[in-house]
mmCIF file of C-alpha atoms and ligand atoms in Angstrom:
data_model
loop_
_atom_site.group_PDB
_atom_site.id
_atom_site.type_symbol
_atom_site.label_atom_id
_atom_site.label_comp_id
_atom_site.label_asym_id
_atom_site.label_seq_id
_atom_site.Cartn_x
_atom_site.Cartn_y
_atom_site.Cartn_z
ATOM 1 C CA MET A 1 92.394 84.599 114.120
ATOM 2 C CA THR A 2 94.719 83.785 117.027
ATOM 3 C CA TRP A 3 98.509 84.173 116.926
ATOM 4 C CA GLU A 4 98.886 80.409 116.737
ATOM 5 C CA GLU A 5 96.489 80.132 113.785
ATOM 6 C CA LEU A 6 98.145 83.043 112.014
ATOM 7 C CA GLU A 7 101.674 81.744 112.463
ATOM 8 C CA LYS A 8 100.687 78.224 111.365
ATOM 9 C CA ALA A 9 98.986 79.586 108.227
ATOM 10 C CA ALA A 10 102.012 81.770 107.407
ATOM 11 C CA GLU A 11 104.356 78.782 107.773
ATOM 12 C CA GLN A 12 102.421 77.071 104.972
ATOM 13 C CA CYS A 13 102.355 80.130 102.710
ATOM 14 C CA ALA A 14 103.208 79.583 99.047
ATOM 15 C CA LYS A 15 101.758 82.822 97.667
ATOM 16 C CA CYS A 16 105.014 83.749 95.918
ATOM 17 C CA ALA A 17 108.167 82.051 94.680
ATOM 18 C CA LEU A 18 110.240 83.020 97.749
ATOM 19 C CA CYS A 19 108.776 80.001 99.567
ATOM 20 C CA GLN A 20 110.772 77.734 97.226
ATOM 21 C CA THR A 21 114.152 79.069 98.319
ATOM 22 C CA ARG A 22 113.545 79.855 102.007
ATOM 23 C CA THR A 23 115.082 77.830 104.820
ATOM 24 C CA ASN A 24 112.726 79.326 107.397
ATOM 25 C CA LEU A 25 109.822 81.686 107.225
ATOM 26 C CA VAL A 26 110.725 84.665 109.430
ATOM 27 C CA PHE A 27 107.451 85.547 111.113
ATOM 28 C CA GLY A 28 108.487 88.037 113.792
ATOM 29 C CA VAL A 29 109.903 88.357 117.288
ATOM 30 C CA GLY A 30 108.935 90.214 120.420
ATOM 31 C CA VAL A 31 106.040 90.770 122.742
ATOM 32 C CA ARG A 32 102.644 90.278 121.198
ATOM 33 C CA ASP A 33 100.962 93.140 123.030
ATOM 34 C CA ALA A 34 103.747 95.663 122.366
ATOM 35 C CA ARG A 35 102.619 99.240 121.762
ATOM 36 C CA VAL A 36 105.647 99.847 119.554
ATOM 37 C CA MET A 37 106.373 97.811 116.457
ATOM 38 C CA PHE A 38 109.441 97.873 114.181
ATOM 39 C CA VAL A 39 109.166 96.769 110.553
ATOM 40 C CA GLY A 40 112.116 95.948 108.293
ATOM 41 C CA GLU A 41 112.265 94.974 104.677
ATOM 42 C CA GLY A 42 112.851 91.253 104.554
ATOM 43 C CA PRO A 43 115.069 88.508 105.973
ATOM 44 C CA GLY A 44 118.728 88.195 104.990
ATOM 45 C CA GLU A 45 120.870 85.078 105.111
ATOM 46 C CA ASN A 46 121.232 84.852 108.901
ATOM 47 C CA GLU A 47 117.546 85.531 109.470
ATOM 48 C CA ASP A 48 116.610 82.839 106.919
ATOM 49 C CA LEU A 49 118.847 80.338 108.713
ATOM 50 C CA GLN A 50 117.684 81.206 112.237
ATOM 51 C CA GLY A 51 114.024 82.083 111.565
ATOM 52 C CA GLU A 52 114.261 85.374 113.489
ATOM 53 C CA PRO A 53 114.323 88.967 112.157
ATOM 54 C CA PHE A 54 117.464 91.095 112.463
ATOM 55 C CA VAL A 55 119.998 88.611 113.817
ATOM 56 C CA GLY A 56 122.968 89.492 111.560
ATOM 57 C CA ARG A 57 125.310 92.497 111.818
ATOM 58 C CA GLY A 58 122.460 94.881 111.098
ATOM 59 C CA GLY A 59 120.440 93.156 113.798
ATOM 60 C CA GLN A 60 123.210 93.628 116.346
ATOM 61 C CA LEU A 61 123.215 97.329 115.534
ATOM 62 C CA LEU A 62 119.413 97.424 115.792
ATOM 63 C CA ASP A 63 119.672 95.927 119.289
ATOM 64 C CA VAL A 64 122.136 98.668 120.275
ATOM 65 C CA MET A 65 119.764 101.302 118.871
ATOM 66 C CA LEU A 66 116.893 99.816 120.878
ATOM 67 C CA THR A 67 118.988 99.705 124.045
ATOM 68 C CA LEU A 68 119.790 103.425 123.682
ATOM 69 C CA ILE A 69 116.118 104.202 124.323
ATOM 70 C CA ASP A 70 115.364 101.376 126.778
ATOM 71 C CA LEU A 71 113.721 99.082 124.254
ATOM 72 C CA ASP A 72 114.386 95.364 123.989
ATOM 73 C CA ARG A 73 113.170 92.808 121.443
ATOM 74 C CA ARG A 74 112.297 90.360 124.221
ATOM 75 C CA LYS A 75 110.643 92.871 126.588
ATOM 76 C CA ASN A 76 108.714 95.742 125.052
ATOM 77 C CA VAL A 77 108.624 95.799 121.230
ATOM 78 C CA TYR A 78 107.631 93.549 118.333
ATOM 79 C CA ILE A 79 109.800 93.270 115.211
ATOM 80 C CA ALA A 80 108.700 91.965 111.812
ATOM 81 C CA ASN A 81 109.363 92.500 108.118
ATOM 82 C CA ILE A 82 107.396 93.463 105.004
ATOM 83 C CA VAL A 83 108.242 90.094 103.424
ATOM 84 C CA LYS A 84 108.614 86.966 105.544
ATOM 85 C CA CYS A 85 110.919 84.970 103.271
ATOM 86 C CA ARG A 86 114.444 85.828 102.141
ATOM 87 C CA PRO A 87 114.777 87.309 98.661
ATOM 88 C CA PRO A 88 117.672 85.448 96.931
ATOM 89 C CA LYS A 89 121.066 87.181 97.173
ATOM 90 C CA ASN A 90 119.456 89.798 99.441
ATOM 91 C CA ARG A 91 117.899 91.678 96.544
ATOM 92 C CA ASP A 92 115.039 94.081 97.309
ATOM 93 C CA PRO A 93 111.700 92.277 97.532
ATOM 94 C CA LEU A 94 109.742 92.684 94.276
ATOM 95 C CA GLY A 95 106.477 94.603 94.272
ATOM 96 C CA THR A 96 104.619 91.364 93.555
ATOM 97 C CA GLU A 97 106.310 89.657 96.531
ATOM 98 C CA GLN A 98 105.452 92.583 98.805
ATOM 99 C CA GLU A 99 101.820 92.450 97.680
ATOM 100 C CA ALA A 100 101.635 88.690 98.172
ATOM 101 C CA CYS A 101 103.089 88.966 101.674
ATOM 102 C CA ILE A 102 101.709 92.179 103.161
ATOM 103 C CA GLY A 103 98.538 90.494 104.422
ATOM 104 C CA TRP A 104 100.582 88.612 107.033
ATOM 105 C CA LEU A 105 101.990 91.858 108.432
ATOM 106 C CA ARG A 106 98.557 93.502 108.369
ATOM 107 C CA ALA A 107 97.159 90.543 110.314
ATOM 108 C CA GLN A 108 100.002 90.838 112.857
ATOM 109 C CA MET A 109 99.174 94.527 113.237
ATOM 110 C CA GLU A 110 95.489 93.686 113.797
ATOM 111 C CA LEU A 111 96.491 91.449 116.696
ATOM 112 C CA ILE A 112 99.142 93.741 118.198
ATOM 113 C CA LYS A 113 97.285 97.037 117.655
ATOM 114 C CA PRO A 114 100.479 99.138 117.972
ATOM 115 C CA ARG A 115 100.293 102.864 118.793
ATOM 116 C CA ILE A 116 103.611 103.535 117.052
ATOM 117 C CA VAL A 117 105.086 101.789 113.996
ATOM 118 C CA VAL A 118 108.753 102.383 113.197
ATOM 119 C CA CYS A 119 109.739 101.575 109.614
ATOM 120 C CA LEU A 120 113.351 100.505 109.198
ATOM 121 C CA GLY A 121 114.517 101.879 105.856
ATOM 122 C CA ARG A 122 112.963 103.168 102.680
ATOM 123 C CA ILE A 123 111.172 100.056 101.516
ATOM 124 C CA ALA A 124 109.109 99.582 104.686
ATOM 125 C CA ALA A 125 108.354 103.326 104.781
ATOM 126 C CA GLN A 126 107.181 103.344 101.158
ATOM 127 C CA VAL A 127 104.871 100.404 101.786
ATOM 128 C CA LEU A 128 103.493 101.543 105.149
ATOM 129 C CA ILE A 129 103.646 105.364 105.062
ATOM 130 C CA LYS A 130 103.514 106.531 101.422
ATOM 131 C CA PRO A 131 104.840 105.312 98.068
ATOM 132 C CA ASP A 132 107.003 108.400 97.488
ATOM 133 C CA PHE A 133 108.582 108.397 100.971
ATOM 134 C CA LYS A 134 112.097 109.889 100.819
ATOM 135 C CA ILE A 135 114.184 108.400 103.605
ATOM 136 C CA THR A 136 116.939 111.058 103.466
ATOM 137 C CA GLN A 137 114.417 113.878 103.831
ATOM 138 C CA GLU A 138 111.676 112.309 105.922
ATOM 139 C CA HIS A 139 113.380 109.986 108.425
ATOM 140 C CA GLY A 140 112.366 110.839 111.980
ATOM 141 C CA LYS A 141 109.133 112.604 110.976
ATOM 142 C CA PHE A 142 105.843 111.272 112.313
ATOM 143 C CA PHE A 143 102.829 110.518 110.130
ATOM 144 C CA ASP A 144 99.327 109.772 111.389
ATOM 145 C CA VAL A 145 97.914 106.811 109.470
ATOM 146 C CA GLY A 146 94.436 105.903 110.700
ATOM 147 C CA GLY A 147 95.190 107.033 114.257
ATOM 148 C CA VAL A 148 98.506 105.173 114.446
ATOM 149 C CA GLN A 149 101.788 107.112 114.498
ATOM 150 C CA TYR A 150 104.254 105.976 111.841
ATOM 151 C CA THR A 151 107.869 107.044 111.522
ATOM 152 C CA ALA A 152 110.975 105.768 109.734
ATOM 153 C CA LEU A 153 114.614 105.413 110.687
ATOM 154 C CA TYR A 154 117.562 104.686 108.432
ATOM 155 C CA HIS A 155 117.896 100.926 107.997
ATOM 156 C CA PRO A 156 120.676 99.513 110.246
ATOM 157 C CA ALA A 157 122.427 98.152 107.125
ATOM 158 C CA ALA A 158 122.500 101.715 105.729
ATOM 159 C CA LEU A 159 124.080 102.909 109.003
ATOM 160 C CA LEU A 160 126.730 100.196 108.717
ATOM 161 C CA ARG A 161 127.457 101.257 105.130
ATOM 162 C CA ASP A 162 127.526 104.974 105.992
ATOM 163 C CA PRO A 163 128.217 105.701 109.682
ATOM 164 C CA ARG A 164 127.889 109.451 108.969
ATOM 165 C CA LYS A 165 124.123 108.853 109.164
ATOM 166 C CA LYS A 166 124.362 107.749 112.806
ATOM 167 C CA PRO A 167 124.032 111.201 114.469
ATOM 168 C CA ASP A 168 120.729 111.791 112.622
ATOM 169 C CA THR A 169 119.511 108.397 113.789
ATOM 170 C CA PHE A 170 120.406 109.209 117.380
ATOM 171 C CA VAL A 171 118.257 112.356 117.162
ATOM 172 C CA ASP A 172 115.420 110.299 115.609
ATOM 173 C CA LEU A 173 115.682 107.696 118.379
ATOM 174 C CA LYS A 174 115.427 110.342 121.102
ATOM 175 C CA ALA A 175 112.349 111.817 119.357
ATOM 176 C CA LEU A 176 110.879 108.318 119.203
ATOM 177 C CA GLN A 177 111.548 107.830 122.920
ATOM 178 C CA ALA A 178 109.736 111.121 123.682
ATOM 179 C CA ARG A 179 106.764 110.032 121.533
ATOM 180 C CA ILE A 180 106.626 106.677 123.326
ATOM 181 C CA LEU A 181 106.637 108.422 126.713
ATOM 182 C CA GLU A 182 103.801 110.631 125.511
ATOM 183 C CA LEU A 183 101.598 108.031 123.805
ATOM 184 C CA CYS A 184 102.354 104.715 125.490
ATOM 185 C CA PRO A 185 104.469 105.171 128.632
ATOM 186 C CA GLU A 186 103.470 101.652 129.683
ATOM 187 C CA THR A 187 106.164 100.542 127.222
ATOM 188 C CA TYR A 188 108.619 101.637 129.896
ATOM 189 C CA GLY A 189 106.609 100.134 132.718
ATOM 190 C CA ARG A 190 105.167 103.495 133.818
ATOM 191 C CA SER A 191 101.523 104.084 133.061
HETATM 192 N N1 URA B 201 117.104 93.374 107.137
HETATM 193 C C1 URA B 201 115.761 93.495 107.255
HETATM 194 O O1 URA B 201 115.149 94.402 106.697
HETATM 195 N N2 URA B 201 115.137 92.596 108.012
HETATM 196 C C2 URA B 201 115.748 91.620 108.662
HETATM 197 O O2 URA B 201 115.093 90.839 109.345
HETATM 198 C C3 URA B 201 117.149 91.521 108.528
HETATM 199 C C4 URA B 201 117.807 92.402 107.759
#
């Protein structure tokens, strides 16, 4: 399947009830041959209105975090979510909604073939790394899943709620930068 076919099919998705309340399906943003992919939980209000992941306050913080290690959503990473449609009142996506939606993310990963996947927050880490992932204990660690390196950072919304987590996230970002330089330096234009 091509990107165009995939995105068109996703736009018509009605596999769960979230399609009834969405304004826009939030497919993803970034470069389609990125070696590094970021995955959040699901769109919030701003993302639903604009059709792009991480465009609210949390998104602004994510952009700052990316800038700290020379990443940029328009230049060298791809950003998507576990669920593509906004859960009402920003509740966590239900297990059934995650199951209905995960195929779209898996198909995006098939096309991108990332070397490194960075989960943003507990929910993405539990879906993509392991069901009992503990974000407070395991953020910043790397896990090999089928030859792809997975790691998780605190979700930007969690950092806004509790800025005391920011120093840990800075350490995690620098470790991520080192792993990118090791595994896919082309991300930084040096191969
Ligand atoms: N939170 C997420 O997990 N994803 C978004 O796209 C926006 C906020």
